[in-house]
Structure formats: C-alpha cells, structure tokens
Amino acid sequence: MHILIPALKEKFPETIIIAAEGISTGNPLHSALILGAHGISAETRFIASEEAPVSEEYKQAIIKSKIGRYRYDRTNIRNPRLNYKHKIRTKNRL
C-alpha cells in the first residue's frame, strides 16, 4: 500500500484510488488516506452486519475467526483475494 498508492496517484492523477485488503481498523484507513487514496474498501469488516446477505453460520465463523485462517484465492485471475478458510467455503468451493 505504501508504494502502490503514491505510484498510482502519480501515474493516474485523475483516477479515484480505493485502497483494499487488510483494512480493518482506523490506522490502515488513516494511512491509506494520508498516502492519497480517496477511500477504502473494507468488506470483511462488515460481513457480519445485519444487512450482509450471507448466512448466520458464516457471520459467526467470521466473528470467531483468528489470524491465519485466511488463504489467498487465485481462482479469478482478475480478482485475487483473501478468503476465510471455512469448511462451508471449502465444501462448496465458494
């Protein structure tokens, strides 16, 4: 993030930059904004909210999760992401 955001701002000055991945508290949010991002994307942070369209079982698994329970998913080359290692996701290949 510390290299990418400034590089993107320099290369594409008119483009809105949204920082994502690993932003779950105020410190990374603040860092992203200081570095020049216009905003952030913090999906996992809100996945357990009442409004999130996922099962209650998955919400509870996220709430109870610990560091190291994620894996890098390259199933979609255009959208690699970290996914929670959960038996439901593994079983259904989500």
mmCIF file of C-alpha atoms in Angstrom, residues 33-82:
data_model
loop_
_atom_site.group_PDB
_atom_site.id
_atom_site.type_symbol
_atom_site.label_atom_id
_atom_site.label_comp_id
_atom_site.label_asym_id
_atom_site.label_seq_id
_atom_site.Cartn_x
_atom_site.Cartn_y
_atom_site.Cartn_z
ATOM 1 C CA LEU A 33 -5.898 8.418 3.132
ATOM 2 C CA ILE A 34 -2.571 10.070 4.028
ATOM 3 C CA LEU A 35 -0.924 8.235 1.118
ATOM 4 C CA GLY A 36 -3.516 9.683 -1.254
ATOM 5 C CA ALA A 37 -6.319 7.135 -1.524
ATOM 6 C CA HIS A 38 -9.758 8.672 -1.901
ATOM 7 C CA GLY A 39 -11.387 5.927 0.159
ATOM 8 C CA ILE A 40 -11.148 2.314 1.253
ATOM 9 C CA SER A 41 -12.956 -0.973 0.768
ATOM 10 C CA ALA A 42 -13.366 -2.984 3.983
ATOM 11 C CA GLU A 43 -15.765 -5.788 3.080
ATOM 12 C CA THR A 44 -14.788 -8.397 5.679
ATOM 13 C CA ARG A 45 -15.126 -5.850 8.447
ATOM 14 C CA PHE A 46 -18.856 -5.541 7.686
ATOM 15 C CA ILE A 47 -19.676 -9.089 6.557
ATOM 16 C CA ALA A 48 -21.144 -9.924 9.971
ATOM 17 C CA SER A 49 -23.511 -6.949 9.935
ATOM 18 C CA GLU A 50 -27.258 -7.479 9.977
ATOM 19 C CA GLU A 51 -27.527 -6.146 6.417
ATOM 20 C CA ALA A 52 -24.928 -8.508 4.907
ATOM 21 C CA PRO A 53 -26.510 -11.088 2.546
ATOM 22 C CA VAL A 54 -24.662 -14.123 3.968
ATOM 23 C CA SER A 55 -25.749 -16.948 6.260
ATOM 24 C CA GLU A 56 -25.734 -16.540 10.019
ATOM 25 C CA GLU A 57 -23.341 -19.505 10.242
ATOM 26 C CA TYR A 58 -20.807 -17.732 8.031
ATOM 27 C CA LYS A 59 -21.177 -14.495 10.012
ATOM 28 C CA GLN A 60 -20.435 -16.363 13.239
ATOM 29 C CA ALA A 61 -17.420 -18.071 11.653
ATOM 30 C CA ILE A 62 -16.016 -14.669 10.653
ATOM 31 C CA ILE A 63 -16.629 -13.256 14.139
ATOM 32 C CA LYS A 64 -14.852 -16.207 15.765
ATOM 33 C CA SER A 65 -12.007 -16.344 13.223
ATOM 34 C CA LYS A 66 -8.368 -15.863 14.142
ATOM 35 C CA ILE A 67 -5.358 -14.570 12.257
ATOM 36 C CA GLY A 68 -4.051 -17.223 9.879
ATOM 37 C CA ARG A 69 -7.484 -18.523 8.954
ATOM 38 C CA TYR A 70 -7.363 -16.900 5.524
ATOM 39 C CA ARG A 71 -5.966 -18.124 2.231
ATOM 40 C CA TYR A 72 -5.013 -16.302 -0.955
ATOM 41 C CA ASP A 73 -7.514 -17.228 -3.660
ATOM 42 C CA ARG A 74 -6.383 -17.051 -7.275
ATOM 43 C CA THR A 75 -9.439 -18.702 -8.844
ATOM 44 C CA ASN A 76 -10.216 -15.463 -10.631
ATOM 45 C CA ILE A 77 -7.011 -14.045 -12.118
ATOM 46 C CA ARG A 78 -8.579 -10.590 -12.432
ATOM 47 C CA ASN A 79 -9.752 -10.510 -8.836
ATOM 48 C CA PRO A 80 -7.389 -12.363 -6.469
ATOM 49 C CA ARG A 81 -8.452 -12.084 -2.844
ATOM 50 C CA LEU A 82 -8.087 -13.409 0.655
#
